[in-house]
Coordinates of C-alpha atoms in Angstrom, one line a residue:
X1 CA -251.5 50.5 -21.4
X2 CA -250.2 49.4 -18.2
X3 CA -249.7 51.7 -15.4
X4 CA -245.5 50.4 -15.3
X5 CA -245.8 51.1 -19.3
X6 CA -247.2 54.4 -18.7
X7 CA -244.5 55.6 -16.5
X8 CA -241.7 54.4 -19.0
X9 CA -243.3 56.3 -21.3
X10 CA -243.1 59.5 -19.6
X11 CA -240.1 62.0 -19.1
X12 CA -238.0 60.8 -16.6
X13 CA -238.1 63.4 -13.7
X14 CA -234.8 62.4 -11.7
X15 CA -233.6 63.2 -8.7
X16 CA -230.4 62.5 -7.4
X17 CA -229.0 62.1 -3.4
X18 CA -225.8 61.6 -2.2
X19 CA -222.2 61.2 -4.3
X20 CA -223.3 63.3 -7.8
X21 CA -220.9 61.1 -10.1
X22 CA -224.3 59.5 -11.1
X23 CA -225.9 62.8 -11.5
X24 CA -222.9 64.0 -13.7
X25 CA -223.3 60.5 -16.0
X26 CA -226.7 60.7 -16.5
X27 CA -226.2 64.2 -17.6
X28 CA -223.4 63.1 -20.2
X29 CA -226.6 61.3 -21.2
X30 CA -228.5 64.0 -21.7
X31 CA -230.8 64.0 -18.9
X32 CA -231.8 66.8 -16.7
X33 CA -230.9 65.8 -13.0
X34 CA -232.0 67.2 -9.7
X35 CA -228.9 67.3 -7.1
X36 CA -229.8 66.5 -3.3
X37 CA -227.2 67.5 -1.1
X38 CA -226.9 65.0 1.3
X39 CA -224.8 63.0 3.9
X40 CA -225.1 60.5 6.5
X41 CA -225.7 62.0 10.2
X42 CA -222.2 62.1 12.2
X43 CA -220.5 61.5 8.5
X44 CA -221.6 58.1 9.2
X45 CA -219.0 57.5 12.3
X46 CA -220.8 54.5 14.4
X47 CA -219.3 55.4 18.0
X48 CA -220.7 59.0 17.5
X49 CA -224.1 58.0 15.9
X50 CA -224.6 56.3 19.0
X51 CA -223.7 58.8 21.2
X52 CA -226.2 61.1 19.2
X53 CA -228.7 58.5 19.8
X54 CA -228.6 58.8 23.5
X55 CA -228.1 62.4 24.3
X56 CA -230.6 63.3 22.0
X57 CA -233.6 61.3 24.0
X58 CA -232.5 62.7 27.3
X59 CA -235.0 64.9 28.7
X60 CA -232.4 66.7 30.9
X61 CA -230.5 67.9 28.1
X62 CA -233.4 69.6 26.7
X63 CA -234.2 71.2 30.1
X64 CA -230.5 72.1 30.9
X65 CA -230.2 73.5 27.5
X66 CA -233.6 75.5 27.3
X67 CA -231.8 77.1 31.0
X68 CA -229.3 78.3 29.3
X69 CA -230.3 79.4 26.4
X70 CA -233.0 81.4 28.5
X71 CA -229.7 82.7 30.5
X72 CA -228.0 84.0 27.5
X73 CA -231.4 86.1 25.9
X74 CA -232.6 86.9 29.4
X75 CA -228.7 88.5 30.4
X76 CA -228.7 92.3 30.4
X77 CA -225.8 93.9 29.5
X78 CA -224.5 97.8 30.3
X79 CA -221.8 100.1 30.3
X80 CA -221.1 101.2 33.6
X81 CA -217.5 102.4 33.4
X82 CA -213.7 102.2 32.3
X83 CA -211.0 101.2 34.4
X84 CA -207.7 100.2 34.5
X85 CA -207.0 96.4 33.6
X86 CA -205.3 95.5 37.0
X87 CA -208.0 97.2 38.8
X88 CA -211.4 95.4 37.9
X89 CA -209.9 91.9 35.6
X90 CA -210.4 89.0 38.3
X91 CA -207.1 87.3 38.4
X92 CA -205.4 89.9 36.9
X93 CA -201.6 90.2 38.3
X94 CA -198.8 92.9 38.0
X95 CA -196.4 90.0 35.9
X96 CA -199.9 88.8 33.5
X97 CA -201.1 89.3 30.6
X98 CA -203.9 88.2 29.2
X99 CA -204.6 86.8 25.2
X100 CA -207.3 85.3 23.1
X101 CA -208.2 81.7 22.6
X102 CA -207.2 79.0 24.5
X103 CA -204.4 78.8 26.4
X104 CA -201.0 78.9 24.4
X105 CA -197.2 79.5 25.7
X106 CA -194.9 82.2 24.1
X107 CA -192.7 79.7 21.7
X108 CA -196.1 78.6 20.2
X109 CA -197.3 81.8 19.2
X110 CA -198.5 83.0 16.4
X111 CA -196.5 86.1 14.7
X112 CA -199.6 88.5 15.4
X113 CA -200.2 87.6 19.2
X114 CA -196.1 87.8 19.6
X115 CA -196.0 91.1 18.3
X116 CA -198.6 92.8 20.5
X117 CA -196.7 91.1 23.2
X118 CA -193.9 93.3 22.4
X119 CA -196.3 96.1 22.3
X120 CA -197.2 95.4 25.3
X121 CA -194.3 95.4 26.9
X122 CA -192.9 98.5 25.7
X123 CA -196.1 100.2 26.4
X124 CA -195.7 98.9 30.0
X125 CA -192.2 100.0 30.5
X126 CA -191.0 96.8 31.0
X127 CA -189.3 96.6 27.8
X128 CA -187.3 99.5 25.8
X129 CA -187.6 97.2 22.1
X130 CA -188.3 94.6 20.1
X131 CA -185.1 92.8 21.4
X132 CA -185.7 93.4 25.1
X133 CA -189.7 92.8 24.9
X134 CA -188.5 89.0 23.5
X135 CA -186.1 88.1 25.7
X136 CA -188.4 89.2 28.7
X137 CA -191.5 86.9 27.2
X138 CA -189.3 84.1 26.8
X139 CA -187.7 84.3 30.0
X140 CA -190.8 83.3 32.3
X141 CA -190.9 86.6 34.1
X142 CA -194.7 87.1 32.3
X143 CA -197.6 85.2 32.9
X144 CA -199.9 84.7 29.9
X145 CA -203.1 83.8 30.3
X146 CA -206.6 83.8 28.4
X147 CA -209.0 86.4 28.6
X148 CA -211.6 84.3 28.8
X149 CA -210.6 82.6 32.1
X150 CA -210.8 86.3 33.6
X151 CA -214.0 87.2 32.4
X152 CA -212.5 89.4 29.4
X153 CA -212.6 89.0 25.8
X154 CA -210.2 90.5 23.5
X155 CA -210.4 91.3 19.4
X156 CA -207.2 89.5 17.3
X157 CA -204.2 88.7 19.3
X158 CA -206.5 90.2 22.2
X159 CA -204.0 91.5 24.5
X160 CA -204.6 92.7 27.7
X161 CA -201.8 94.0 30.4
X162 CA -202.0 95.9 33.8
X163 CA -202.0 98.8 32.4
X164 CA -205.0 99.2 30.0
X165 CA -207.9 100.9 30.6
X166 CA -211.0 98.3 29.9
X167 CA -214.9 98.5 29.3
X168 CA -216.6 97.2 32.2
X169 CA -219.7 95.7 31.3
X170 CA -222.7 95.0 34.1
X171 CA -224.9 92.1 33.4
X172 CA -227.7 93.6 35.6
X173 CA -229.7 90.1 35.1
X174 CA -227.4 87.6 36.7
X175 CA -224.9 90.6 38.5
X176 CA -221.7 89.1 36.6
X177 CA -219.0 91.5 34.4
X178 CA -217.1 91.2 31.5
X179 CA -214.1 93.3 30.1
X180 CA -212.8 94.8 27.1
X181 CA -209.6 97.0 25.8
X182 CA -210.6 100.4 23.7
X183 CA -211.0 99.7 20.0
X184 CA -208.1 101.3 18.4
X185 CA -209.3 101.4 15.2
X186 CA -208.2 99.9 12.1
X187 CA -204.6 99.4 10.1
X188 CA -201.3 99.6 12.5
X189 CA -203.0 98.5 15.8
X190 CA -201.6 96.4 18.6
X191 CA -204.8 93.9 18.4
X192 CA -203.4 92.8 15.1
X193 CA -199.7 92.4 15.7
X194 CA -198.1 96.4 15.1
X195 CA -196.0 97.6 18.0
X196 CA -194.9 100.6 16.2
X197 CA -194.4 104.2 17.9
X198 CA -197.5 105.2 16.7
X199 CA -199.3 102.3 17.8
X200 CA -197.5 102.6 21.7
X201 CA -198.4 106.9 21.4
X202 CA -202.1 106.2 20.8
X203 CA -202.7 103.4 23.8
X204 CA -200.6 106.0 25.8
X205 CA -202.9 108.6 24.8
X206 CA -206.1 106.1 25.3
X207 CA -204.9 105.3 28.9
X208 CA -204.3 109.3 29.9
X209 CA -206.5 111.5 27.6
X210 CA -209.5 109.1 26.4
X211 CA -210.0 106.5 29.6
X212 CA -209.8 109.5 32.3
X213 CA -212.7 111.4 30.4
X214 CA -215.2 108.5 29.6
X215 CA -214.7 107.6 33.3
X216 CA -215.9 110.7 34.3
X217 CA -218.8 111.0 31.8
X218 CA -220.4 107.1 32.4
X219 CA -219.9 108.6 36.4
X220 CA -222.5 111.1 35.6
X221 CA -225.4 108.7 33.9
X222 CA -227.8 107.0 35.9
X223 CA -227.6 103.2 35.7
X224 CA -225.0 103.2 32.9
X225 CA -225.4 103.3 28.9
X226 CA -227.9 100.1 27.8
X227 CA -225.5 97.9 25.4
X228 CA -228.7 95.2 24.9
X229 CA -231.1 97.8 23.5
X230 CA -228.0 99.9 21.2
X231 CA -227.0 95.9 19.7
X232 CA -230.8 95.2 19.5
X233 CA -231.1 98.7 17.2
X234 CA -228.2 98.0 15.2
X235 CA -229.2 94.8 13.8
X236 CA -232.1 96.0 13.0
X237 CA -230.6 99.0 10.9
X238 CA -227.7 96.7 8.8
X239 CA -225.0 95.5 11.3
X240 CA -224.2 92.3 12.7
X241 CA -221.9 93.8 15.7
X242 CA -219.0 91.8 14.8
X243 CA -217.9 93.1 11.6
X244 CA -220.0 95.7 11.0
X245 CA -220.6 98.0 13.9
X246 CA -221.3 101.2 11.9
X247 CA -224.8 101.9 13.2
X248 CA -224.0 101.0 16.6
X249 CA -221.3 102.9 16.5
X250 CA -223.5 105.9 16.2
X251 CA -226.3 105.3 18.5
X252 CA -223.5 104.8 21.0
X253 CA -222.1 108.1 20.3
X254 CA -225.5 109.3 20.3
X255 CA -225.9 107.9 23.7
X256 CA -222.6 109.2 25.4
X257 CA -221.7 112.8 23.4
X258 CA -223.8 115.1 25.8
X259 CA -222.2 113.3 29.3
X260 CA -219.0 113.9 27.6
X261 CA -219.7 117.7 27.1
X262 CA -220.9 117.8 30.4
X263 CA -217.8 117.0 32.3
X264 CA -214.9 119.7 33.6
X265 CA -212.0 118.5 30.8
X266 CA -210.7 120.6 29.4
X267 CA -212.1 121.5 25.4
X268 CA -209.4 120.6 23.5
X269 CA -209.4 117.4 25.2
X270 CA -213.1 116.5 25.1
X271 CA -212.8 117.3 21.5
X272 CA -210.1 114.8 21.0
X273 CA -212.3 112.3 22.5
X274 CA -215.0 112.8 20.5
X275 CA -213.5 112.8 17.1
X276 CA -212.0 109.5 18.5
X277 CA -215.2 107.6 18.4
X278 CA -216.6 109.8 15.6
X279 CA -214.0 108.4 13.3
X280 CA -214.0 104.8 14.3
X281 CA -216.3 103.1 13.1
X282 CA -215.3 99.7 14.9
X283 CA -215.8 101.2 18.0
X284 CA -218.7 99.2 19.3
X285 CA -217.1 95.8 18.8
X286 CA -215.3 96.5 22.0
X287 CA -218.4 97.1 23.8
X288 CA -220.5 94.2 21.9
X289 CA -217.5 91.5 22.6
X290 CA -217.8 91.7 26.4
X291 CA -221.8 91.9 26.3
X292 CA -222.1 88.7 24.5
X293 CA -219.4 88.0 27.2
X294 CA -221.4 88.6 30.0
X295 CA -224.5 86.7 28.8
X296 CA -222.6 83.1 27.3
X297 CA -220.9 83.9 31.0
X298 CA -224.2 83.6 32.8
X299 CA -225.3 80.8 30.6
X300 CA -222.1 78.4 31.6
X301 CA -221.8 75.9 34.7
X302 CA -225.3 74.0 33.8
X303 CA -224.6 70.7 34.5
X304 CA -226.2 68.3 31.7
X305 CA -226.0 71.4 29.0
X306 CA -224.2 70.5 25.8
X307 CA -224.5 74.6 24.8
X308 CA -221.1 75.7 23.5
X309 CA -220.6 79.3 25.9
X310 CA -217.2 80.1 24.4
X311 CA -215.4 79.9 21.0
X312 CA -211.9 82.0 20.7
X313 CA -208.7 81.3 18.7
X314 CA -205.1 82.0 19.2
X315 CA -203.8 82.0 15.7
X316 CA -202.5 78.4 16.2
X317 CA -205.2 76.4 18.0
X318 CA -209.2 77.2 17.9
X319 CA -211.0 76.3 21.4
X320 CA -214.5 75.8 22.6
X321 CA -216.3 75.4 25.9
X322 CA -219.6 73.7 27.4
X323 CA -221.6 75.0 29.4
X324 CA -221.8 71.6 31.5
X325 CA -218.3 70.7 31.1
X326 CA -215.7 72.4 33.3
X327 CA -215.3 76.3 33.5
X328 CA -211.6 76.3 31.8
X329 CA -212.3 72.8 30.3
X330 CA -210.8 73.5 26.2
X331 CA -211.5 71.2 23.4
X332 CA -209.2 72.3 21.1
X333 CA -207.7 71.5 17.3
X334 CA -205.5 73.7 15.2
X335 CA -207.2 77.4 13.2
X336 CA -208.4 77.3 9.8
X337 CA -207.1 79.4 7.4
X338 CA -209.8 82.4 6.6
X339 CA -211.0 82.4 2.9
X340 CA -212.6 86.2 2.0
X341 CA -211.3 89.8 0.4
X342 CA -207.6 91.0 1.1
X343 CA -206.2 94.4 1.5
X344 CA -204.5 95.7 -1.4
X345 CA -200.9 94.6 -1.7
X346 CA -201.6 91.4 0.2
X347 CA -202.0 87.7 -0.9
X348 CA -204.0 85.0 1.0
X349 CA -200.3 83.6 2.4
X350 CA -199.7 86.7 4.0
X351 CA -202.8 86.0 6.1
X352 CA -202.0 84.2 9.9
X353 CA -204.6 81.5 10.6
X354 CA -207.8 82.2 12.4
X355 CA -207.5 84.4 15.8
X356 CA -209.1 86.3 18.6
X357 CA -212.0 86.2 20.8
X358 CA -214.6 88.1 18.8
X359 CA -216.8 85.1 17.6
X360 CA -218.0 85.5 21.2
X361 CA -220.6 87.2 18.9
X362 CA -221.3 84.2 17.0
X363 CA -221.8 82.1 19.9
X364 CA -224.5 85.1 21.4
X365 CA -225.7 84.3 17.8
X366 CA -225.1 87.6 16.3
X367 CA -222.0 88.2 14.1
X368 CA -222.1 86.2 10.9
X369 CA -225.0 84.4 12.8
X370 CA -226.9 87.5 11.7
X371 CA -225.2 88.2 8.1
X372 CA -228.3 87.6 6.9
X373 CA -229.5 91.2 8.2
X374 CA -226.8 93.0 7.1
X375 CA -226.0 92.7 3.6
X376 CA -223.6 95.8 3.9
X377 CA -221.2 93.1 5.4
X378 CA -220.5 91.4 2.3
X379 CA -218.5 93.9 0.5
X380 CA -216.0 93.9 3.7
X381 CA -215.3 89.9 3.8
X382 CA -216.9 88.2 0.6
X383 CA -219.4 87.0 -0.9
X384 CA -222.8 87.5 -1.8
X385 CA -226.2 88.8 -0.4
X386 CA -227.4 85.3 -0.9
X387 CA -225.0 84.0 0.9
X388 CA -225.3 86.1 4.0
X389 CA -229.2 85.2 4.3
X390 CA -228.3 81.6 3.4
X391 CA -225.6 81.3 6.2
X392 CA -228.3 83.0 8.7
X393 CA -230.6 80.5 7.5
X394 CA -228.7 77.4 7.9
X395 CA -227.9 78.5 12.1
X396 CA -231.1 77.6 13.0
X397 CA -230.4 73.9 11.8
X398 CA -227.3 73.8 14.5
X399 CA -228.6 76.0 17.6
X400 CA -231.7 75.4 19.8
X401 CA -233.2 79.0 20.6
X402 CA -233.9 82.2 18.6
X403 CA -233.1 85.5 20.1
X404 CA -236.2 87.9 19.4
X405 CA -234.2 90.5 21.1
X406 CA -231.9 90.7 17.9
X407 CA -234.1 90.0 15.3
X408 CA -233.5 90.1 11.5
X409 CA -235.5 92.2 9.4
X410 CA -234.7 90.2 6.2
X411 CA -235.9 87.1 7.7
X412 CA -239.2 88.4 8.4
X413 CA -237.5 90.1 12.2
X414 CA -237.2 86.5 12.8
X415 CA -235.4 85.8 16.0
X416 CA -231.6 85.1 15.1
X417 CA -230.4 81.7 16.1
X418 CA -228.8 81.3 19.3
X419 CA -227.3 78.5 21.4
X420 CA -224.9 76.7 19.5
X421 CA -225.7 72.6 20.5
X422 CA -222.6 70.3 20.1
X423 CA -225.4 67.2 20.1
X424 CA -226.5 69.0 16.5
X425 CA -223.3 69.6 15.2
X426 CA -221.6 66.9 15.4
X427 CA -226.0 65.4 13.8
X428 CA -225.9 67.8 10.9
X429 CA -221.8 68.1 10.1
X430 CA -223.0 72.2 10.0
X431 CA -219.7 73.9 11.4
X432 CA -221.0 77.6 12.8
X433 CA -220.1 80.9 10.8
X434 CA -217.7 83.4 11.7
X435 CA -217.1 86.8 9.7
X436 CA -213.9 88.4 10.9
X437 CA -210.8 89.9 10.2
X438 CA -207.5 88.9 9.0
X439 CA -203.9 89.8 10.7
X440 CA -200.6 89.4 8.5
X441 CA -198.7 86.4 10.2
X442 CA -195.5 88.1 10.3
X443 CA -195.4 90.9 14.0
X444 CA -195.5 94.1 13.6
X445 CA -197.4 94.6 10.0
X446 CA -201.5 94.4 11.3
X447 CA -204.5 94.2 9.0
X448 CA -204.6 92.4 5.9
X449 CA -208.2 91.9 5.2
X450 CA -211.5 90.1 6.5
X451 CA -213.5 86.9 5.4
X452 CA -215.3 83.7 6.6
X453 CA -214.2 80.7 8.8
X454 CA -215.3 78.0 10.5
X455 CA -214.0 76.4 13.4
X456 CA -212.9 73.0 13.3
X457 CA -214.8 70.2 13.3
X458 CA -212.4 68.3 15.9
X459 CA -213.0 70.5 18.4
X460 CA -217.2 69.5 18.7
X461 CA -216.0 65.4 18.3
X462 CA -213.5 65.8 21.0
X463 CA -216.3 68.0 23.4
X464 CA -218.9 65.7 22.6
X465 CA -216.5 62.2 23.6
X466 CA -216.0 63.9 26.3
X467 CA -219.7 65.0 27.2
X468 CA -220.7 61.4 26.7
X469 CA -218.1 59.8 29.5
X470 CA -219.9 61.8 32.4
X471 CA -223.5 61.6 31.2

């Protein structure tokens, strides 16, 4: 028998790439089919192809890109104290506050961001309610800006005014800072849209009970508390410091409880304090935030990089930056919606559209970046275990480094991936993963659950046109 006879003779082994309707006939036929997921690089667009083509070759994109990915793991981050926003933010003006994502006016806002406004302003003094706090934003007395632009980064709506007392964060590598409000905690909190009068008591009670108190305590230790080797720890022990910040949020407490002791407050207060942190397990993010801050911070301004340094959302628009485009250079298109487990009594159209700064983290390449080390995660925004190794996994197709300082113990304490490349995007039509939470899109109500989202694709195809003119 022939060797063509032979093979017709055999059981067909098929395999299948591309559109499956001719995997799903041939199995109306009875045939076992093997589905390869595939599609053509750039989704098959010709300008971009081409563009891919080039960059990819360039040596100096490699070498600008290998810089500042080096920048990013090599940054150090530390606590060194707590301050008062219109004190330490650079830029930061009497008549200003700050927001997440790019930059947005007040009309455009989205019902969460507009509602912490109002908090704001009450909390301020500026404004005695709801009514008054409105008229104020809208009258162009306030300028809004992003926290990103000031070296800041800010959970949610992300709102930042004079008043509020801050993290400051040292990178002792490259000497830069980042900022960051006090985590709240969760439910009716201003970072998600409430404006209540328990929400203005408690940042009231942050800025002259809490702040005061931790100021004096991070005075007393030596070269500040290590944020690097607490995030490093807590990844390896179930959290991915953007949703889950329960382990972290205990070897910080660990870290700061005796200096707290230690200072002249009085008891009752220092007890106060410390049942604050003890009870909030979200604590951390506020400290993680402005690390990853500091180190995508060092690692922008190198010219020929195509390493995103900053993604952020304002509930309307999601933005990104290059490192080798311009320093407040936004490629924006509008939020996703986020798909993942609601609070009960809420419904998916409750939910606003993406927002805040926190997938900083996913751009240091921690945050759903890591999922895949912190399985714990799932039962807070979805999904399965699978899935959270399986989205770790898939990172390392889209970035260019892998950070050993955070590595996962599931993937064999393999390095997670970092430096997010808009070249292999764009290659791959792989979106990065974000695990965050979800504010109701109506001011004033807060939390109404947590999930995954991507950001759009537009944004990388309009950074990567734009790359492409210059280089």
């Amino acid at each position: 028998m022939s060797n063509i006879n032979k093979l017709f003779s055999q059981e067909l082994k098929i395999l299948n790439i591309g559109t499956s309707k001719f995997k799903d006939d041939l199995e109306l036929q009875g045939q076992s089919v093997l589905q390869l997921d595939w599609a053509p690089a750039a989704g098959g667009d010709i300008e971009l192809l081409n563009i891919i083509d080039k960059l990819s070759s360039r040596e100096e994109i490699k070498e600008a890109n290998k810089e500042a990915v080096g920048r990013m793991i090599n940054s150090h981050p530390i606590l060194v104290d707590i301050d008062k926003a219109i004190n330490v933010i650079p830029g930061m003006k009497e008549n200003m506050i700050l927001h997440s994502g790019p930059p947005i006016e007040w009309e455009r806002m989205a019902g969460p961001m507009q509602g912490a406004i109002i908090g704001a302003l009450i909390y301020e003094g500026k404004a005695k309610n709801e009514e008054e706090a409105k008229k104020i934003a809208a009258s162009g007395e306030i300028e809004f800006s992003p926290c990103n632009e000031h070296g800041t980064v800010g959970p949610m709506a992300g709102i930042v005014s004079p008043s509020m007392p801050v993290h400051v964060i040292y990178n002792k590598t490259y000497e830069n800072y980042g900022y960051c409000t006090i985590n709240e905690g969760l439910g009716k909190v201003l970072r998600y849209g409430a404006f209540n009068e328990e929400v203005i008591e408690r940042l009231k009670w942050i800025e002259e009970e809490f702040a005061p108190t931790m100021k004096k305590a991070l005075k007393s230790i030596d070269g500040g508390i290590d944020i690097k080797s607490i995030i490093s720890q807590a990844v390896h022990m179930g959290d991915e410091c953007h949703n889950r910040n329960k382990a972290a949020t205990s070897l910080f407490f660990r870290e700061i409880v005796s200096y707290i002791i230690d200072t002249d407050v009085d008891s009752a207060i220092i007890k106060r304090v410390l049942n604050f942190i003890k009870t909030n397990e979200h604590y951390f993010l506020n400290l993680s935030m402005p690390a990853c801050k500091v180190a995508t911070d060092a690692a922008h301004g190198i010219e020929n990089s195509t390493i995103v340094t900053t993604m952020a959302r304002n509930g309307v628009d999601f933005g990104i930056r290059i490192s080798g485009l311009g320093k407040n250079q936004w490629f924006t298109a509008p939020a996703n919606m986020i798909k993942g487990l609601m609070f009960p009594g809420f419904k998916e159209d409750d939910a606003s559209p993406d927002i805040g700064d926190s997938a900083i983290t996913e751009t240091m390449g921690i945050g759903g970046f890591a999922m895949g080390g912190s399985p714990a995660i799932v039962q807070f925004v979805g999904g399965t275990v699978e899935d959270a190794i399986g989205y770790s996994e898939k990172m390392y197709e889209i970035t260019v480094g892998e950070n050993t300082n955070y590595s996962i113990p599931t993937l064999d304490f393999r390095g997670s991936a970092i430096g997010i490349d808009i070249v292999k995007v764009i290659e791959k039509g792989i979106l990065p993963i974000i695990n965050t939470g979800m504010a109701h899109k109506v001011a004033g109500i807060g939390q109404v659950g947590a999930g995954l989202v991507s950001p759009p694709m537009e944004c990388f195809k309009k950074a990567i046109l734009e790359f492409n003119k210059d280089n």
